[in-house]
Structure formats: structure tokens, C-alpha cells
Amino acid sequence: MFCGEKKSDRPVSLHVSGTNFQISVWKALLQIPPARVASYSQVATAIGRPNSARAVGLAVGANPVAFLIPCHRVIQQSGKVGGYHWGETRKQAIHVWESARYEQPQP
């Protein structure tokens, strides 16, 4: 929640259009919890298309509402942050912000 913002009990509702494949990828992105990441191949497996990591990358890149449909939570298999429409620095900053906001402190 941002400063001065009221919390709503209703989820954000969006209308986005894309191919069936893109929509399935975007739905999978919504299942990645805040402060967590998944690789392109893990997303491909999650949508039942384990050999389409490259196509998943294209669908992630076509995401029209990048922060609301969290494409920043997808990283390369190697663990590198990878590309982001607004740059890798911003993607890393979002990861740090989410980690600080959502991860539970270790006792």
C-alpha cells in the first residue's frame, strides 16, 4: 500500500487481450508469490508447455501491465535477473522492495 492509499477488500480487475498462450503465461505469473521468482522454463512447465521457455519469454515481454501482472518475478534459469522493459536496475529494485515488504524475518 502506498502512502495515503486506502486498502480495498476487492482485487484489482483488469481487461487485457492477448493470444491464448500469452494469457496462460500471464495467469501463471499471477501465481508467483510476491518476493519469489520463477525461471522461464518453470513458467513453461507450469502452463503445461515445458519446451516453450523462449515463447514464455516473448509472452512475458508482451505483458501490457508489467507491474500488475508481475513479469518482474521471472528470471533466467541461471539465476540472472534478465531483461525487463524498464531495465534490469528497476527489475532488481522491485525484487528488493518486494523482499523487504513480503518476506518474513528469520528468528
PDB file of C-alpha atoms in Angstrom:
ATOM      1  CA  MET A   1       0.000   0.000   0.000  1.00  0.00           C
ATOM      2  CA  PHE A   2       1.299   3.441  -0.888  1.00  0.00           C
ATOM      3  CA  CYS A   3       1.208   6.461   1.397  1.00  0.00           C
ATOM      4  CA  GLY A   4      -2.341   7.796   1.732  1.00  0.00           C
ATOM      5  CA  GLU A   5      -3.836   4.813  -0.062  1.00  0.00           C
ATOM      6  CA  LYS A   6      -6.847   3.016   1.371  1.00  0.00           C
ATOM      7  CA  LYS A   7      -6.871  -0.774   1.404  1.00  0.00           C
ATOM      8  CA  SER A   8      -9.636  -2.337  -0.645  1.00  0.00           C
ATOM      9  CA  ASP A   9     -11.260  -5.682   0.039  1.00  0.00           C
ATOM     10  CA  ARG A  10     -11.733  -6.182  -3.688  1.00  0.00           C
ATOM     11  CA  PRO A  11      -8.992  -7.402  -6.014  1.00  0.00           C
ATOM     12  CA  VAL A  12      -7.889  -5.257  -8.927  1.00  0.00           C
ATOM     13  CA  SER A  13      -9.830  -6.143 -12.052  1.00  0.00           C
ATOM     14  CA  LEU A  14      -8.108  -5.882 -15.432  1.00  0.00           C
ATOM     15  CA  HIS A  15      -9.105  -6.484 -19.009  1.00  0.00           C
ATOM     16  CA  VAL A  16      -6.100  -7.425 -21.116  1.00  0.00           C
ATOM     17  CA  SER A  17      -6.037  -9.034 -24.509  1.00  0.00           C
ATOM     18  CA  GLY A  18      -3.518 -11.440 -25.944  1.00  0.00           C
ATOM     19  CA  THR A  19      -3.220 -14.837 -27.534  1.00  0.00           C
ATOM     20  CA  ASN A  20      -4.381 -17.875 -25.593  1.00  0.00           C
ATOM     21  CA  PHE A  21      -0.720 -18.715 -24.942  1.00  0.00           C
ATOM     22  CA  GLN A  22       0.048 -15.200 -23.656  1.00  0.00           C
ATOM     23  CA  ILE A  23      -2.992 -15.248 -21.370  1.00  0.00           C
ATOM     24  CA  SER A  24      -1.927 -18.617 -19.935  1.00  0.00           C
ATOM     25  CA  VAL A  25       1.564 -17.244 -19.242  1.00  0.00           C
ATOM     26  CA  TRP A  26       0.164 -14.088 -17.620  1.00  0.00           C
ATOM     27  CA  LYS A  27      -2.133 -16.182 -15.417  1.00  0.00           C
ATOM     28  CA  ALA A  28       0.891 -18.247 -14.354  1.00  0.00           C
ATOM     29  CA  LEU A  29       2.764 -15.053 -13.455  1.00  0.00           C
ATOM     30  CA  LEU A  30      -0.077 -14.103 -11.129  1.00  0.00           C
ATOM     31  CA  GLN A  31       0.537 -17.364  -9.234  1.00  0.00           C
ATOM     32  CA  ILE A  32       4.146 -16.483  -8.373  1.00  0.00           C
ATOM     33  CA  PRO A  33       4.026 -15.131  -4.807  1.00  0.00           C
ATOM     34  CA  PRO A  34       5.481 -11.700  -4.007  1.00  0.00           C
ATOM     35  CA  ALA A  35       9.206 -11.793  -3.184  1.00  0.00           C
ATOM     36  CA  ARG A  36       9.587 -15.090  -5.079  1.00  0.00           C
ATOM     37  CA  VAL A  37      10.872 -15.787  -8.569  1.00  0.00           C
ATOM     38  CA  ALA A  38      10.473 -18.448 -11.227  1.00  0.00           C
ATOM     39  CA  SER A  39      12.508 -19.192 -14.339  1.00  0.00           C
ATOM     40  CA  TYR A  40      11.085 -19.022 -17.838  1.00  0.00           C
ATOM     41  CA  SER A  41      11.256 -22.818 -18.024  1.00  0.00           C
ATOM     42  CA  GLN A  42       9.423 -23.169 -14.697  1.00  0.00           C
ATOM     43  CA  VAL A  43       6.638 -20.964 -16.049  1.00  0.00           C
ATOM     44  CA  ALA A  44       6.594 -23.040 -19.242  1.00  0.00           C
ATOM     45  CA  THR A  45       6.215 -26.212 -17.177  1.00  0.00           C
ATOM     46  CA  ALA A  46       3.501 -24.597 -15.043  1.00  0.00           C
ATOM     47  CA  ILE A  47       1.367 -23.949 -18.137  1.00  0.00           C
ATOM     48  CA  GLY A  48       1.899 -27.462 -19.478  1.00  0.00           C
ATOM     49  CA  ARG A  49       4.351 -26.442 -22.213  1.00  0.00           C
ATOM     50  CA  PRO A  50       7.741 -27.493 -20.776  1.00  0.00           C
ATOM     51  CA  ASN A  51       9.645 -26.955 -24.034  1.00  0.00           C
ATOM     52  CA  SER A  52       8.471 -23.384 -24.625  1.00  0.00           C
ATOM     53  CA  ALA A  53      10.672 -21.300 -22.338  1.00  0.00           C
ATOM     54  CA  ARG A  54      11.614 -18.994 -25.229  1.00  0.00           C
ATOM     55  CA  ALA A  55       7.952 -18.447 -26.151  1.00  0.00           C
ATOM     56  CA  VAL A  56       7.227 -17.758 -22.464  1.00  0.00           C
ATOM     57  CA  GLY A  57       9.914 -15.062 -22.609  1.00  0.00           C
ATOM     58  CA  LEU A  58       8.160 -13.449 -25.571  1.00  0.00           C
ATOM     59  CA  ALA A  59       4.809 -13.585 -23.769  1.00  0.00           C
ATOM     60  CA  VAL A  60       6.368 -12.076 -20.644  1.00  0.00           C
ATOM     61  CA  GLY A  61       7.791  -9.282 -22.793  1.00  0.00           C
ATOM     62  CA  ALA A  62       4.365  -8.634 -24.327  1.00  0.00           C
ATOM     63  CA  ASN A  63       2.742  -8.154 -20.909  1.00  0.00           C
ATOM     64  CA  PRO A  64       0.788  -4.857 -21.175  1.00  0.00           C
ATOM     65  CA  VAL A  65       0.634  -4.163 -17.425  1.00  0.00           C
ATOM     66  CA  ALA A  66       4.054  -5.229 -16.250  1.00  0.00           C
ATOM     67  CA  PHE A  67       3.817  -4.469 -12.547  1.00  0.00           C
ATOM     68  CA  LEU A  68       0.248  -5.702 -12.033  1.00  0.00           C
ATOM     69  CA  ILE A  69       0.941  -8.917 -13.908  1.00  0.00           C
ATOM     70  CA  PRO A  70       4.314  -9.474 -12.269  1.00  0.00           C
ATOM     71  CA  CYS A  71       6.703 -10.272 -15.103  1.00  0.00           C
ATOM     72  CA  HIS A  72       9.498  -8.940 -12.882  1.00  0.00           C
ATOM     73  CA  ARG A  73       9.267 -12.227 -10.950  1.00  0.00           C
ATOM     74  CA  VAL A  74      10.581 -14.239 -13.917  1.00  0.00           C
ATOM     75  CA  ILE A  75      14.339 -14.733 -14.128  1.00  0.00           C
ATOM     76  CA  GLN A  76      16.760 -16.719 -16.242  1.00  0.00           C
ATOM     77  CA  GLN A  77      17.443 -20.374 -15.430  1.00  0.00           C
ATOM     78  CA  SER A  78      20.990 -19.370 -14.452  1.00  0.00           C
ATOM     79  CA  GLY A  79      19.630 -17.115 -11.714  1.00  0.00           C
ATOM     80  CA  LYS A  80      20.446 -13.884 -13.562  1.00  0.00           C
ATOM     81  CA  VAL A  81      17.755 -11.229 -13.355  1.00  0.00           C
ATOM     82  CA  GLY A  82      17.480 -10.961 -17.135  1.00  0.00           C
ATOM     83  CA  GLY A  83      15.838  -8.290 -19.224  1.00  0.00           C
ATOM     84  CA  TYR A  84      12.983  -6.015 -18.273  1.00  0.00           C
ATOM     85  CA  HIS A  85      11.159  -3.385 -20.305  1.00  0.00           C
ATOM     86  CA  TRP A  86      12.254  -0.631 -17.902  1.00  0.00           C
ATOM     87  CA  GLY A  87      15.761  -2.005 -17.379  1.00  0.00           C
ATOM     88  CA  GLU A  88      17.483  -4.528 -15.156  1.00  0.00           C
ATOM     89  CA  THR A  89      18.201  -1.941 -12.453  1.00  0.00           C
ATOM     90  CA  ARG A  90      14.494  -1.264 -11.981  1.00  0.00           C
ATOM     91  CA  LYS A  91      13.745  -5.013 -12.009  1.00  0.00           C
ATOM     92  CA  GLN A  92      16.322  -5.565  -9.263  1.00  0.00           C
ATOM     93  CA  ALA A  93      14.867  -2.650  -7.278  1.00  0.00           C
ATOM     94  CA  ILE A  94      11.387  -4.191  -7.464  1.00  0.00           C
ATOM     95  CA  HIS A  95      12.805  -7.520  -6.222  1.00  0.00           C
ATOM     96  CA  VAL A  96      14.466  -5.784  -3.270  1.00  0.00           C
ATOM     97  CA  TRP A  97      11.275  -3.828  -2.475  1.00  0.00           C
ATOM     98  CA  GLU A  98       9.127  -6.977  -2.585  1.00  0.00           C
ATOM     99  CA  SER A  99      11.608  -8.893  -0.450  1.00  0.00           C
ATOM    100  CA  ALA A 100      11.641  -6.150   2.174  1.00  0.00           C
ATOM    101  CA  ARG A 101       7.857  -5.932   2.161  1.00  0.00           C
ATOM    102  CA  TYR A 102       6.788  -9.586   1.994  1.00  0.00           C
ATOM    103  CA  GLU A 103       9.490 -11.882   3.331  1.00  0.00           C
ATOM    104  CA  GLN A 104       9.147 -12.981   6.914  1.00  0.00           C
ATOM    105  CA  PRO A 105      12.096 -12.173   9.175  1.00  0.00           C
ATOM    106  CA  GLN A 106      14.072 -15.198  10.280  1.00  0.00           C
ATOM    107  CA  PRO A 107      14.115 -15.782  14.071  1.00  0.00           C
TER     108      PRO A 107
END
